[in-house]
XYZ file of C-alpha atoms in Angstrom:
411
model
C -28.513 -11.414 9.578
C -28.847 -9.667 6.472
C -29.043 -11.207 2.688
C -26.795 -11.608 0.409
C -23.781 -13.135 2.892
C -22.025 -16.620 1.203
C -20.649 -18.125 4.374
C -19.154 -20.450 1.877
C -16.430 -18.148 1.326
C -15.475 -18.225 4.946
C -12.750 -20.053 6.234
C -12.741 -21.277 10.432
C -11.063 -18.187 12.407
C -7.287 -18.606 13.424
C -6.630 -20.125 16.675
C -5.474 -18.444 19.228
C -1.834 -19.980 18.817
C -1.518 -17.712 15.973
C -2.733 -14.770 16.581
C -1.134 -11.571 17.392
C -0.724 -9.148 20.291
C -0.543 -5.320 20.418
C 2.672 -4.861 19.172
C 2.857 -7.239 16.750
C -0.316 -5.777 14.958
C 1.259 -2.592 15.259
C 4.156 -3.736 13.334
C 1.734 -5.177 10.816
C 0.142 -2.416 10.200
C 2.651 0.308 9.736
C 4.081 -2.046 7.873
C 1.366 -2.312 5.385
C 0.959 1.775 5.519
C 4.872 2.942 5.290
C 5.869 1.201 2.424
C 7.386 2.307 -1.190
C 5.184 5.881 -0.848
C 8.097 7.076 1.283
C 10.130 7.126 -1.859
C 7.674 8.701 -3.891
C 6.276 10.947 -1.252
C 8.848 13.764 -1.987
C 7.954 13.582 -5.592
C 4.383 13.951 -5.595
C 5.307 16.481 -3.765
C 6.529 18.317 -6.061
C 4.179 17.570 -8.331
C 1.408 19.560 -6.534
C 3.323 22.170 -4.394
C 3.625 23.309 -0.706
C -0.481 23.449 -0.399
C -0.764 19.541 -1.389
C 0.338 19.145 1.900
C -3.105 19.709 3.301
C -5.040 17.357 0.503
C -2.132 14.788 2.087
C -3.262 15.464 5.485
C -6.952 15.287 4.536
C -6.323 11.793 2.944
C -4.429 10.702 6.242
C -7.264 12.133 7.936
C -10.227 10.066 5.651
C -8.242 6.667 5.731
C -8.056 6.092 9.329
C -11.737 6.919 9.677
C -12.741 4.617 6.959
C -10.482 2.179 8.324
C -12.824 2.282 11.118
C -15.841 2.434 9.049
C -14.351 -1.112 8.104
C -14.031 -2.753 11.309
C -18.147 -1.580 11.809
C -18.805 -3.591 9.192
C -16.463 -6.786 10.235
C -18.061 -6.211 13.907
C -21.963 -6.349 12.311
C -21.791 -9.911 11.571
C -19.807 -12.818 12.908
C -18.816 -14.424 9.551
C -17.332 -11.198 7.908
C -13.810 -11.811 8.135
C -12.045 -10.540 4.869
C -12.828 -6.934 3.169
C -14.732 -8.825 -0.174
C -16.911 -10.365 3.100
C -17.949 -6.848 3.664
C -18.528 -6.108 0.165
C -20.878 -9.404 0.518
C -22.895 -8.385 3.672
C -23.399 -5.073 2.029
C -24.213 -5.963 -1.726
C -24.669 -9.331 -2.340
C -22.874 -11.656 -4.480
C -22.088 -8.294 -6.478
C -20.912 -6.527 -3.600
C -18.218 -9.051 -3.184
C -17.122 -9.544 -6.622
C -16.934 -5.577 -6.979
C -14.687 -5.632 -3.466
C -12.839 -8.467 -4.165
C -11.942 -7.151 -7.519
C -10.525 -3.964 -6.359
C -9.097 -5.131 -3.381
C -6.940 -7.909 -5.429
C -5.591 -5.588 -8.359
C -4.520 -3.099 -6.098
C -2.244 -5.296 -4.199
C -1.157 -7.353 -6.954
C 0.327 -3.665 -8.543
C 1.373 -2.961 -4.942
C 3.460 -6.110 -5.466
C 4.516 -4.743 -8.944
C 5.584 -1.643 -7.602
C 8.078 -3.707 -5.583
C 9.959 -5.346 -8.322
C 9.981 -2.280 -10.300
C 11.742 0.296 -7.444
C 13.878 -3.301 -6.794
C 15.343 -2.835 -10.480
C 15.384 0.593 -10.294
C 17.483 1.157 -7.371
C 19.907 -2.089 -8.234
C 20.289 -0.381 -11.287
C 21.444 2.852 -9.685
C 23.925 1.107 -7.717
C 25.110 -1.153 -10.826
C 24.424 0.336 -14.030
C 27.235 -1.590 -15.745
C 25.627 -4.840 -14.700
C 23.893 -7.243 -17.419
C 22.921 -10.808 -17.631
C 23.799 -13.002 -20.975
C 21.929 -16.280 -20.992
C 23.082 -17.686 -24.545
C 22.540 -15.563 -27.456
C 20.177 -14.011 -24.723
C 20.958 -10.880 -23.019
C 19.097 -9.449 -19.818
C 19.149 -5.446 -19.290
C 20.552 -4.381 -15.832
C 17.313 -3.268 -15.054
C 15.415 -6.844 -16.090
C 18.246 -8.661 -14.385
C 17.916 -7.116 -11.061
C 13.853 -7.460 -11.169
C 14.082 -10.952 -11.707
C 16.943 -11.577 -9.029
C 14.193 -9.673 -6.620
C 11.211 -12.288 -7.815
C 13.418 -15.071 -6.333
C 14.661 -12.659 -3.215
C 11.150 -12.237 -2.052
C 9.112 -15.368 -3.204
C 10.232 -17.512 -0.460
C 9.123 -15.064 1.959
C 5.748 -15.356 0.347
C 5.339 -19.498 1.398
C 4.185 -18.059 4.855
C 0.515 -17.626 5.889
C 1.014 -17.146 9.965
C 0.580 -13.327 10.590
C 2.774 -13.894 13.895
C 5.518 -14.573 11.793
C 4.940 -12.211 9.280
C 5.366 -9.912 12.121
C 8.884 -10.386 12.416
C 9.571 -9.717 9.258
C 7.284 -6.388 9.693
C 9.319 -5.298 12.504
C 12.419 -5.436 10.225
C 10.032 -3.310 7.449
C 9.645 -0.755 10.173
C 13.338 -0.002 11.043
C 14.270 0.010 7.567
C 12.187 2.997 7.020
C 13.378 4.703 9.953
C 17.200 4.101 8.615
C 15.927 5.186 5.052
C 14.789 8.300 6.376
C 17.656 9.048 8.482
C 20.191 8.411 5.590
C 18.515 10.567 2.900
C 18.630 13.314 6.313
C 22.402 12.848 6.279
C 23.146 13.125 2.228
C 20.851 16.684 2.935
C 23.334 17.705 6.339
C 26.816 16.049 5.559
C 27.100 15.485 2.166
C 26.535 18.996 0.836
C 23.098 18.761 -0.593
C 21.550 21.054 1.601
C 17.778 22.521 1.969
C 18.037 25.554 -0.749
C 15.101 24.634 -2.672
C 12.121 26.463 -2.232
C 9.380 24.862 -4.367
C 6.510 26.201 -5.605
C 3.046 26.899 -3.557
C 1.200 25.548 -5.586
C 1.157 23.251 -9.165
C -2.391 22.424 -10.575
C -1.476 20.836 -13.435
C 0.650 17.999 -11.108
C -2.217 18.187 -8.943
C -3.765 14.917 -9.810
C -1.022 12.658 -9.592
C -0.196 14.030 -5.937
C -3.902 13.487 -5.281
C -3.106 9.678 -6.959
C 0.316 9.229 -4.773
C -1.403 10.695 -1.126
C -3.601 8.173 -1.682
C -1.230 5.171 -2.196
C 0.332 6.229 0.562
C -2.341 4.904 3.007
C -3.636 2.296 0.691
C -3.479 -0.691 3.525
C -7.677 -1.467 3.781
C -7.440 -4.719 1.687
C -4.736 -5.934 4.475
C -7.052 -4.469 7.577
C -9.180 -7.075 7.973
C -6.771 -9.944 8.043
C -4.756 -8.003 10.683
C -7.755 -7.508 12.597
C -9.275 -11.060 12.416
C -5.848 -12.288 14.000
C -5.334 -9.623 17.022
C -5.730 -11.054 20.208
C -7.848 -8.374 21.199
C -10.124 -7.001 18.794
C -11.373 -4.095 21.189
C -8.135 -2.582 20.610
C -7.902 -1.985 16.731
C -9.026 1.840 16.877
C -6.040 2.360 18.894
C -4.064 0.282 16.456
C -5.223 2.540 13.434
C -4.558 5.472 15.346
C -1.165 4.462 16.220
C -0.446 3.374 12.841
C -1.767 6.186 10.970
C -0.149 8.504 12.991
C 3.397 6.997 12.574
C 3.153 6.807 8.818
C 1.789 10.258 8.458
C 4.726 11.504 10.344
C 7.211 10.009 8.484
C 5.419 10.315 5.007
C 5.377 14.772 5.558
C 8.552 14.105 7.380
C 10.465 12.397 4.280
C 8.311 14.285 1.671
C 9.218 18.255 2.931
C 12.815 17.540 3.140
C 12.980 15.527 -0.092
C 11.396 18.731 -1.487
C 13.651 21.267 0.290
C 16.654 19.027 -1.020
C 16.024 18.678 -5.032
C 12.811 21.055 -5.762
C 11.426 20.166 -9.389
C 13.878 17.898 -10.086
C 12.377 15.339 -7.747
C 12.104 11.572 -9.781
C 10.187 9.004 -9.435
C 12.088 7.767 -6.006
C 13.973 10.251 -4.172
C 16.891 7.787 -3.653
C 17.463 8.366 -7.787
C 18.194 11.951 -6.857
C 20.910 10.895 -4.022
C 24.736 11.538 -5.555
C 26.112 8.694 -7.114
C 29.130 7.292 -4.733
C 28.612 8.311 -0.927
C 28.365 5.886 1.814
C 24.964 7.403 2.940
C 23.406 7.344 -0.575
C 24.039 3.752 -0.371
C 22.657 3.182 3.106
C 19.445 4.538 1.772
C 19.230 2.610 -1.243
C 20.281 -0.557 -0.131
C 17.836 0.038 2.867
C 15.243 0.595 -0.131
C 16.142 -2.867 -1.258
C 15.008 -4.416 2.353
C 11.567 -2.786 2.429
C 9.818 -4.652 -0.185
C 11.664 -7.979 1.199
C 9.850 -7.505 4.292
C 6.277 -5.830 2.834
C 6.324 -8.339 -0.294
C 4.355 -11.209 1.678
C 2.245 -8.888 3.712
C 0.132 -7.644 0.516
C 0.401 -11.070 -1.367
C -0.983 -12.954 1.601
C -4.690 -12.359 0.585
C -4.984 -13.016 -2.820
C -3.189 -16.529 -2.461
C -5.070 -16.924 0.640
C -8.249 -16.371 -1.807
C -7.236 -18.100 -5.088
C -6.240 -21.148 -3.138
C -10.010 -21.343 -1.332
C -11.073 -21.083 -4.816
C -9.197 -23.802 -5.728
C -9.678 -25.837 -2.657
C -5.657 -26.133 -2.028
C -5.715 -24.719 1.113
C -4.557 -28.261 2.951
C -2.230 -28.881 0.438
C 0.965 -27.575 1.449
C 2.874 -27.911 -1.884
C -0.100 -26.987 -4.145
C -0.301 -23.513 -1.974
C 3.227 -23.295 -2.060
C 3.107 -23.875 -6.277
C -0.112 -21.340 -6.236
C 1.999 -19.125 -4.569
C 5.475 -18.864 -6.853
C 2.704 -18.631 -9.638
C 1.440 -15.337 -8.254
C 4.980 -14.114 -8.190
C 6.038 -14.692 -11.070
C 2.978 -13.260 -12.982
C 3.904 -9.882 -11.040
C 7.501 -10.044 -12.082
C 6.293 -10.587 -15.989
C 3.779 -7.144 -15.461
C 6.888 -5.233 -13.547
C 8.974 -6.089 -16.885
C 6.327 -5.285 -19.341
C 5.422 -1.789 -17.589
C 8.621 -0.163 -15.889
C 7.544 2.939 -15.232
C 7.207 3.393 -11.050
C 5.864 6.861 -11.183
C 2.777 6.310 -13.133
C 2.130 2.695 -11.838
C 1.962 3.844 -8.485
C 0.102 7.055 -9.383
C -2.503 4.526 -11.505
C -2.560 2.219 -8.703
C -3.381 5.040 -6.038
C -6.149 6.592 -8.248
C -7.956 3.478 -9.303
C -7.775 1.496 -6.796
C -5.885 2.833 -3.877
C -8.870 5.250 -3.715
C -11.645 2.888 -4.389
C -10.852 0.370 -1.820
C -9.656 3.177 0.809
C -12.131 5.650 0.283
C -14.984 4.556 -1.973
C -16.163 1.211 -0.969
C -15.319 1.450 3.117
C -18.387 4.722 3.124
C -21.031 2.484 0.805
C -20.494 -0.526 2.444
C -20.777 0.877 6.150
C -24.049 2.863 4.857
C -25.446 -0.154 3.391
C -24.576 -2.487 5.883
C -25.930 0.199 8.748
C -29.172 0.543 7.013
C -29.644 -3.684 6.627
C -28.369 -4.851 9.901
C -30.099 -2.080 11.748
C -32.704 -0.641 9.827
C -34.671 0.747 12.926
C -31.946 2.906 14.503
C -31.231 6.410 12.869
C -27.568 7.255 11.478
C -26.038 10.293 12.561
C -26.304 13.183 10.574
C -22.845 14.182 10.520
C -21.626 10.841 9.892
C -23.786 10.422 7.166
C -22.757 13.656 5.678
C -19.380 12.564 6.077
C -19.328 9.571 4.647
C -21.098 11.464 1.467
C -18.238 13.762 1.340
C -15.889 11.654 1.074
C -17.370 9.467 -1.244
C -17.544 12.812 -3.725
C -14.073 13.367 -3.071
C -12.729 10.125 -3.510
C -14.963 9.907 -7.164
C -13.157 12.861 -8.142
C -9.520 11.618 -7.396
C -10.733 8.756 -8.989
C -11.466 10.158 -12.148
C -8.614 12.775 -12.278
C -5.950 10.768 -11.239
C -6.960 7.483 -13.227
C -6.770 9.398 -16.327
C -3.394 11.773 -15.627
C -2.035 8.134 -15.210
C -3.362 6.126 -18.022
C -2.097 9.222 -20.111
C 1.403 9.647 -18.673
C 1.611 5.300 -19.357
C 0.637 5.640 -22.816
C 2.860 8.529 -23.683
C 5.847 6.655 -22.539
C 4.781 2.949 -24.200
């Protein structure tokens, strides 16, 4: 098989016990894909007007087929297993250093972006609240993102995807309540649809570029959900299933959002919700559950990593010590850096897009050339691949520095 592969890194497959049928997968991975971006959907949104709506189908469109791209490249070798194992087969030593890289920073901000809407939203519901340890005292805001460290971390102590499935399911009707209650503020509650947008917004145009793309940033979680389905043959189906669900909901939650509040969108659409109704609350506190039951799900691989690294992975308690480490070193960043918008929008430029869009096309072409050098690639999938490779490079660049910018400004 081709160079460059350190089956070193490359832990025994799961047994059979433990892995996961159909609809557990499915939970999984709509799961990992309808997340937090339902909140800021609306507002990037706004950001780039009515027409976005098509660069938000396009990057719907891009992930799913690099999603497959990915399970090529898992399917070209029997010891690929994890996405930096791809990066490996393709590049070398490099190639998994580069993957592995991207792939862990952009769920360990995933996991950043939890605490942070977690304090946000707490705070909506209790602005009075503080905390006064000594001559110590704790914003509302601080408060409420370290009460979410401990809500989540022992959800975190699990490894077995079947169980983490569960917990999934409960991730997936939470968004379908979420959505349903920020429907009935618009209907009941006298918000209404009377805004009417604008077509178009260049200027916001890179951080709805940056936000689309966090919105189906679930490739570094892929190939762990695909290494413990049952049946392998039917993962296409899975990513079409999934893809399809989250794109529905995503336009579904983002148009009305936008019909509700216009321009005056923030950060999370449940900010905008009036202060006080019983439906406002439903949403929010139904905000509160999602990154309880999507927490584990992204943190999964980088403990899973840092504790082969450290050769813990038999050691129950060291894992489970690795593990509250990892935690709290997100819940010191989410402190330092409060600001959800731009985090997310940073997040989805550098790194949603790399690992989504960037590295799925140059691994497949490089692992399609090495592992069968003798057969031909298609045309139009190699001029599709190349497209979206200049596409991604461009959100890339735009978005990464509309974010860095809108961070600094605010520091």
């Amino acid at each position: 098989m081709a160079t460059g592969f350190d089956a070193d890194h490359t832990d025994p497959p799961p047994s059979s016990a433990k892995k996961t049928g159909f609809l557990k997968t499915c939970f999984n991975g709509v799961n990992a894909l309808s997340g937090i971006g339902l909140l800021s959907i609306p507002y990037a949104l706004s950001q780039g007007g009515w027409l976005s709506l098509l660069v938000f189908l396009a990057v719907a469109v891009i992930c799913c087929y690099t999603g497959l791209l990915l399970q090529r490249c898992m399917d070209a070798s029997p010891l690929v297993r994890t996405y930096p194992d791809i990066g490996a087969l393709a590049f070398g030593r490099k190639g998994r250093l580069a993957v592995a890289t991207f792939m862990y920073l952009e769920l360990y901000l995933v996991a950043v972006d939890f605490l942070i809407l977690e304090g946000d939203n707490l705070h909506k519901l209790f602005p009075a609240a503080g905390l006064r340890v000594g001559a110590l005292r704790i914003g509302g805001k601080q408060g409420f993102v370290l009460a979410a460290t401990l809500a989540v971390l022992p959800t975190t102590w699990f490894s077995n995807l079947s169980v983490l499935a569960y917990v999934s399911a409960g991730g997936a009707l939470a968004s379908v309540v979420l959505i349903a209650a920020v429907m009935w503020v618009a209907v009941f509650d006298g918000v209404g649809f009377h805004e009417r947008g604008r077509l178009i917004h260049w200027a916001g145009m890179p951080s709805a570029m940056s936000l689309y793309s966090f919105c189906f940033s679930g490739h570094a979680v892929f190939p762990m959900i695909y290494t413990g389905m049952k049946c392998r043959k039917k993962f296409p189906m899975v990513l079409f299933i999934c893809f399809t669900v989250s794109t529905l909901s995503y336009g579904f939650m983002g148009v009305i959002g936008y019909l509700m509040y216009g321009d005056a969108l923030k950060s999370q659409v449940t900010l905008n919700l009036p202060y006080g109704k019983v439906s406002s609350k439903i949403a929010i506190y139904t905000t509160l559950v999602n990154p309880l039951t999507k927490y584990a799900l992204v943190m999964t691989p980088i403990a899973e990593a840092l504790e082969a690294v450290l050769g813990v992975c038999k050691n129950r308690l060291l894992c489970v010590l690795v593990r509250t480490a990892l935690v709290a070193g997100t819940a010191v960043v989410a402190l330092a850096v409060p600001f959800f918008a731009d985090v997310v929008a940073l997040t989805g430029a550098l790194l949603s897009c790399t690992a989504t869009m960037l590295l799925p096309c140059l691994c497949y072409l490089r692992v399609r050339a090495k592992v069968r050098p003798s057969e031909k690639m298609y045309r139009p999938e190699t001029a599709a691949c190349a497209a979206i490779i200049v596409v991604a490079a461009a959100i890339v660049g735009l978005g990464t520095y509309s974010s860095v910018k809108q961070i600094v400004r605010k520091l």
